[in-house]
Amino acid sequence: MPLSAIRLVRFTGRLLPALAAATMLVVVFLALIALTDGAGSGLAAWLTTLGVGAVLALWRGRHRTWPARLVPFLPMVVAAALTATVCIPTVPTARRYPPALPFVATQHWSLTTGSRVAVYHYPAADPGTRHPVPLVYLNGGPVRGISVLDHRFLQLLARQGYDVYAYEQAGGGRSDLLPMGQYTISRSVRDLAAFIDRLDQGKVDILGFSSGGAVLTRALADPSVAARLHRAIIAEPGPMDGPTAHIAGHQGRKSARGLAPALTGPRSTHVPRYAVAFGLMRLGLLSPDTGLIGQAEGVNAFTAADLGSDTSSAYCARDAHRIPAEDTAQNFSFSPAASLRIQQTVKDSPSVAPQLRRSRTPAMLMIAECSSQVRQWETTVLADDPAIQRTQYMPGVGHHMWNGIDDNNDRAVAVITAFLQGERAPLPNYPTRDEIPAFLRDRK
């Protein structure tokens, strides 16, 4: 064997144990991050890992001569450099709010609950055709800013004569953050009631989309909040309570998930600090109130590209290569930690079905053909709310039903306005309560 080959074998034989030791220390660091819940921005785990590495290096070098005793410290140095990147913020740790939108004024309302929310008002385009009941929009997320795509849809409703109000729920968009422990589904319902009271225009119509639909459903189950509602439109709702959230059902027809091109743009998950933080939070190994990254830092870091396939799953497979840009980088805002916190409170909540069965507020349910929501999240609402007067199954659209593709916005407007005005539905009333079993069986 040539001398160079012999040297390579010897070098590799020394390198592999060093790499294994460095890898082991990185694993120890990640385990300590989880055990300490990221205390001190991860420094508690980092210092402990360095201490473990130093002890191991001293033990491994105890029988070596002085220069050779330094070699076991190499894995510790490598691991320290790699793990230090998890402890260093790369975005501001104080909240950066999106700039003002050029097409609508942002107001800030302080609610009696203590929340301070960003409010947007689209007055009826023609005062002569203005409908007397205000329309309030509850966007999805949870704890996500209202997208530019949704703002455009709200403008369409205003052109139909509706006085449209929307607010970004606490922690989302331009609304102020809450202490992490205050993000609950019950708080979201109380904020809705407080917003209607602050609006001070009597009863209101509500359009609740996705997680906003779940908030609306729970509001309908609360008589004190339901008394403030005139009509309710529940569009593609998330799970309304713990029993519903734990249903392992199926989704609608094939979405664009896995078919659409990957979202472009920067990703926080390409930065070690946020990849670890968001990854461990999603796995339940870090709490939403983790000491690794603060809530404001997490909001500042998270980008639209981080949503990945969640965006494409909101569109039909046939639209995979023409998914619109839902938002701008400047307007996009999402709090992953607060969102997970609210979702957990939904999962932990008892059934609201007994209360919902006493609902008397006229309601409509909207279901998308290519829905990425579990079908039973939607049909459970239909089964338990006796005041749902019609269901509109929207063909050719995914979870984000008003998306600017073809005539999807106009069709959604037609369905919404027909219900609010008590006019004949543009689509069949489908599924009815009796048709739920067949619907779950056939519409896969």
PDB file of C-alpha atoms in Angstrom, residues 227-361:
ATOM      1  CA  ALA A 227     -77.009  37.313  21.182  1.00  0.00           C
ATOM      2  CA  ARG A 228     -74.762  39.832  19.404  1.00  0.00           C
ATOM      3  CA  LEU A 229     -74.909  37.977  16.060  1.00  0.00           C
ATOM      4  CA  HIS A 230     -77.454  38.496  13.285  1.00  0.00           C
ATOM      5  CA  ARG A 231     -76.286  35.841  10.793  1.00  0.00           C
ATOM      6  CA  ALA A 232     -73.235  33.606  10.745  1.00  0.00           C
ATOM      7  CA  ILE A 233     -71.255  32.127   7.833  1.00  0.00           C
ATOM      8  CA  ILE A 234     -68.902  29.322   8.846  1.00  0.00           C
ATOM      9  CA  ALA A 235     -66.421  28.787   6.005  1.00  0.00           C
ATOM     10  CA  GLU A 236     -64.101  25.765   6.069  1.00  0.00           C
ATOM     11  CA  PRO A 237     -63.946  25.641   9.877  1.00  0.00           C
ATOM     12  CA  GLY A 238     -61.195  24.132  11.964  1.00  0.00           C
ATOM     13  CA  PRO A 239     -62.061  21.810  14.866  1.00  0.00           C
ATOM     14  CA  MET A 240     -64.488  23.421  17.320  1.00  0.00           C
ATOM     15  CA  ASP A 241     -63.452  21.487  20.469  1.00  0.00           C
ATOM     16  CA  GLY A 242     -61.307  18.680  21.835  1.00  0.00           C
ATOM     17  CA  PRO A 243     -63.455  15.725  20.722  1.00  0.00           C
ATOM     18  CA  THR A 244     -63.672  17.142  17.201  1.00  0.00           C
ATOM     19  CA  ALA A 245     -59.937  17.899  17.048  1.00  0.00           C
ATOM     20  CA  HIS A 246     -59.137  14.276  17.838  1.00  0.00           C
ATOM     21  CA  ILE A 247     -61.241  12.891  14.983  1.00  0.00           C
ATOM     22  CA  ALA A 248     -59.045  11.022  12.498  1.00  0.00           C
ATOM     23  CA  GLY A 249     -61.138  11.594   9.400  1.00  0.00           C
ATOM     24  CA  HIS A 250     -60.385  12.178   5.746  1.00  0.00           C
ATOM     25  CA  GLN A 251     -60.033  15.293   3.644  1.00  0.00           C
ATOM     26  CA  GLY A 252     -61.665  16.504   0.443  1.00  0.00           C
ATOM     27  CA  ARG A 253     -60.603  15.785  -3.093  1.00  0.00           C
ATOM     28  CA  LYS A 254     -56.905  15.961  -3.975  1.00  0.00           C
ATOM     29  CA  SER A 255     -55.223  19.256  -3.154  1.00  0.00           C
ATOM     30  CA  ALA A 256     -52.076  20.759  -4.689  1.00  0.00           C
ATOM     31  CA  ARG A 257     -49.930  19.563  -1.767  1.00  0.00           C
ATOM     32  CA  GLY A 258     -46.859  17.867  -3.215  1.00  0.00           C
ATOM     33  CA  LEU A 259     -47.695  19.037  -6.743  1.00  0.00           C
ATOM     34  CA  ALA A 260     -47.118  22.787  -6.595  1.00  0.00           C
ATOM     35  CA  PRO A 261     -43.647  24.319  -6.934  1.00  0.00           C
ATOM     36  CA  ALA A 262     -42.030  25.075  -3.594  1.00  0.00           C
ATOM     37  CA  LEU A 263     -42.544  28.583  -2.277  1.00  0.00           C
ATOM     38  CA  THR A 264     -39.603  30.841  -2.990  1.00  0.00           C
ATOM     39  CA  GLY A 265     -38.047  33.343  -0.638  1.00  0.00           C
ATOM     40  CA  PRO A 266     -36.047  33.229   2.593  1.00  0.00           C
ATOM     41  CA  ARG A 267     -36.901  30.633   5.225  1.00  0.00           C
ATOM     42  CA  SER A 268     -36.241  31.014   8.904  1.00  0.00           C
ATOM     43  CA  THR A 269     -35.978  27.234   9.103  1.00  0.00           C
ATOM     44  CA  HIS A 270     -32.726  27.457   7.112  1.00  0.00           C
ATOM     45  CA  VAL A 271     -31.228  29.204  10.159  1.00  0.00           C
ATOM     46  CA  PRO A 272     -30.190  26.688  12.889  1.00  0.00           C
ATOM     47  CA  ARG A 273     -31.729  28.722  15.724  1.00  0.00           C
ATOM     48  CA  TYR A 274     -35.207  28.826  14.221  1.00  0.00           C
ATOM     49  CA  ALA A 275     -35.045  25.378  12.646  1.00  0.00           C
ATOM     50  CA  VAL A 276     -34.458  23.961  16.136  1.00  0.00           C
ATOM     51  CA  ALA A 277     -36.990  26.209  17.872  1.00  0.00           C
ATOM     52  CA  PHE A 278     -39.879  25.763  15.447  1.00  0.00           C
ATOM     53  CA  GLY A 279     -39.077  22.102  14.833  1.00  0.00           C
ATOM     54  CA  LEU A 280     -39.048  21.163  18.518  1.00  0.00           C
ATOM     55  CA  MET A 281     -42.173  23.253  19.184  1.00  0.00           C
ATOM     56  CA  ARG A 282     -44.005  21.440  16.409  1.00  0.00           C
ATOM     57  CA  LEU A 283     -42.928  18.112  17.895  1.00  0.00           C
ATOM     58  CA  GLY A 284     -44.138  19.208  21.319  1.00  0.00           C
ATOM     59  CA  LEU A 285     -40.628  19.082  22.792  1.00  0.00           C
ATOM     60  CA  LEU A 286     -40.580  22.834  23.457  1.00  0.00           C
ATOM     61  CA  SER A 287     -43.437  24.805  24.927  1.00  0.00           C
ATOM     62  CA  PRO A 288     -44.874  27.787  23.003  1.00  0.00           C
ATOM     63  CA  ASP A 289     -43.503  29.945  25.835  1.00  0.00           C
ATOM     64  CA  THR A 290     -40.006  28.483  25.414  1.00  0.00           C
ATOM     65  CA  GLY A 291     -37.014  30.383  26.701  1.00  0.00           C
ATOM     66  CA  LEU A 292     -35.131  29.635  23.488  1.00  0.00           C
ATOM     67  CA  ILE A 293     -36.792  32.361  21.417  1.00  0.00           C
ATOM     68  CA  GLY A 294     -39.247  35.008  22.539  1.00  0.00           C
ATOM     69  CA  GLN A 295     -42.661  35.379  20.937  1.00  0.00           C
ATOM     70  CA  ALA A 296     -41.715  38.609  19.174  1.00  0.00           C
ATOM     71  CA  GLU A 297     -38.517  37.120  17.765  1.00  0.00           C
ATOM     72  CA  GLY A 298     -40.452  34.128  16.461  1.00  0.00           C
ATOM     73  CA  VAL A 299     -42.947  36.369  14.663  1.00  0.00           C
ATOM     74  CA  ASN A 300     -40.129  38.460  13.184  1.00  0.00           C
ATOM     75  CA  ALA A 301     -38.286  35.381  11.953  1.00  0.00           C
ATOM     76  CA  PHE A 302     -41.139  33.350  10.451  1.00  0.00           C
ATOM     77  CA  THR A 303     -41.697  33.853   6.711  1.00  0.00           C
ATOM     78  CA  ALA A 304     -44.350  32.846   4.179  1.00  0.00           C
ATOM     79  CA  ALA A 305     -41.936  30.296   2.703  1.00  0.00           C
ATOM     80  CA  ASP A 306     -41.818  28.576   6.110  1.00  0.00           C
ATOM     81  CA  LEU A 307     -45.453  27.554   5.609  1.00  0.00           C
ATOM     82  CA  GLY A 308     -44.248  25.177   2.903  1.00  0.00           C
ATOM     83  CA  SER A 309     -46.901  22.792   1.671  1.00  0.00           C
ATOM     84  CA  ASP A 310     -49.552  24.294   3.971  1.00  0.00           C
ATOM     85  CA  THR A 311     -50.151  26.958   1.331  1.00  0.00           C
ATOM     86  CA  SER A 312     -50.433  24.558  -1.612  1.00  0.00           C
ATOM     87  CA  SER A 313     -52.782  22.325   0.389  1.00  0.00           C
ATOM     88  CA  ALA A 314     -55.345  25.149   0.292  1.00  0.00           C
ATOM     89  CA  TYR A 315     -55.745  24.794  -3.504  1.00  0.00           C
ATOM     90  CA  CYS A 316     -57.055  22.098  -5.830  1.00  0.00           C
ATOM     91  CA  ALA A 317     -54.593  19.832  -7.593  1.00  0.00           C
ATOM     92  CA  ARG A 318     -55.665  21.320 -10.928  1.00  0.00           C
ATOM     93  CA  ASP A 319     -54.417  24.719  -9.734  1.00  0.00           C
ATOM     94  CA  ALA A 320     -51.012  23.494  -8.581  1.00  0.00           C
ATOM     95  CA  HIS A 321     -49.092  25.552 -11.123  1.00  0.00           C
ATOM     96  CA  ARG A 322     -51.103  28.751 -10.812  1.00  0.00           C
ATOM     97  CA  ILE A 323     -51.374  29.298  -7.070  1.00  0.00           C
ATOM     98  CA  PRO A 324     -51.536  33.058  -6.518  1.00  0.00           C
ATOM     99  CA  ALA A 325     -49.286  35.033  -4.223  1.00  0.00           C
ATOM    100  CA  GLU A 326     -51.484  35.278  -1.128  1.00  0.00           C
ATOM    101  CA  ASP A 327     -49.505  38.022   0.524  1.00  0.00           C
ATOM    102  CA  THR A 328     -46.511  40.312   0.329  1.00  0.00           C
ATOM    103  CA  ALA A 329     -43.349  39.786   2.343  1.00  0.00           C
ATOM    104  CA  GLN A 330     -43.950  43.128   4.056  1.00  0.00           C
ATOM    105  CA  ASN A 331     -47.528  42.295   5.099  1.00  0.00           C
ATOM    106  CA  PHE A 332     -47.073  38.642   6.056  1.00  0.00           C
ATOM    107  CA  SER A 333     -47.216  37.969   9.785  1.00  0.00           C
ATOM    108  CA  PHE A 334     -47.629  34.716  11.671  1.00  0.00           C
ATOM    109  CA  SER A 335     -46.899  33.679  15.243  1.00  0.00           C
ATOM    110  CA  PRO A 336     -46.183  29.928  15.207  1.00  0.00           C
ATOM    111  CA  ALA A 337     -45.867  29.718  18.997  1.00  0.00           C
ATOM    112  CA  ALA A 338     -49.152  31.504  19.738  1.00  0.00           C
ATOM    113  CA  SER A 339     -50.873  29.507  17.003  1.00  0.00           C
ATOM    114  CA  LEU A 340     -49.745  26.209  18.533  1.00  0.00           C
ATOM    115  CA  ARG A 341     -50.838  27.446  21.950  1.00  0.00           C
ATOM    116  CA  ILE A 342     -54.381  28.223  20.755  1.00  0.00           C
ATOM    117  CA  GLN A 343     -54.620  24.943  18.864  1.00  0.00           C
ATOM    118  CA  GLN A 344     -53.627  23.085  22.027  1.00  0.00           C
ATOM    119  CA  THR A 345     -56.350  24.822  24.023  1.00  0.00           C
ATOM    120  CA  VAL A 346     -58.856  23.660  21.409  1.00  0.00           C
ATOM    121  CA  LYS A 347     -57.601  20.081  21.760  1.00  0.00           C
ATOM    122  CA  ASP A 348     -57.830  20.317  25.537  1.00  0.00           C
ATOM    123  CA  SER A 349     -61.328  21.816  25.596  1.00  0.00           C
ATOM    124  CA  PRO A 350     -64.471  19.792  26.378  1.00  0.00           C
ATOM    125  CA  SER A 351     -67.240  19.310  23.856  1.00  0.00           C
ATOM    126  CA  VAL A 352     -69.331  22.373  22.992  1.00  0.00           C
ATOM    127  CA  ALA A 353     -71.909  20.248  21.143  1.00  0.00           C
ATOM    128  CA  PRO A 354     -74.543  20.406  23.939  1.00  0.00           C
ATOM    129  CA  GLN A 355     -74.420  24.212  23.893  1.00  0.00           C
ATOM    130  CA  LEU A 356     -74.267  24.427  20.087  1.00  0.00           C
ATOM    131  CA  ARG A 357     -77.435  22.331  19.809  1.00  0.00           C
ATOM    132  CA  ARG A 358     -79.296  25.201  21.467  1.00  0.00           C
ATOM    133  CA  SER A 359     -78.090  27.750  18.896  1.00  0.00           C
ATOM    134  CA  ARG A 360     -80.769  29.855  17.214  1.00  0.00           C
ATOM    135  CA  THR A 361     -78.611  32.216  15.114  1.00  0.00           C
TER     136      THR A 361
END
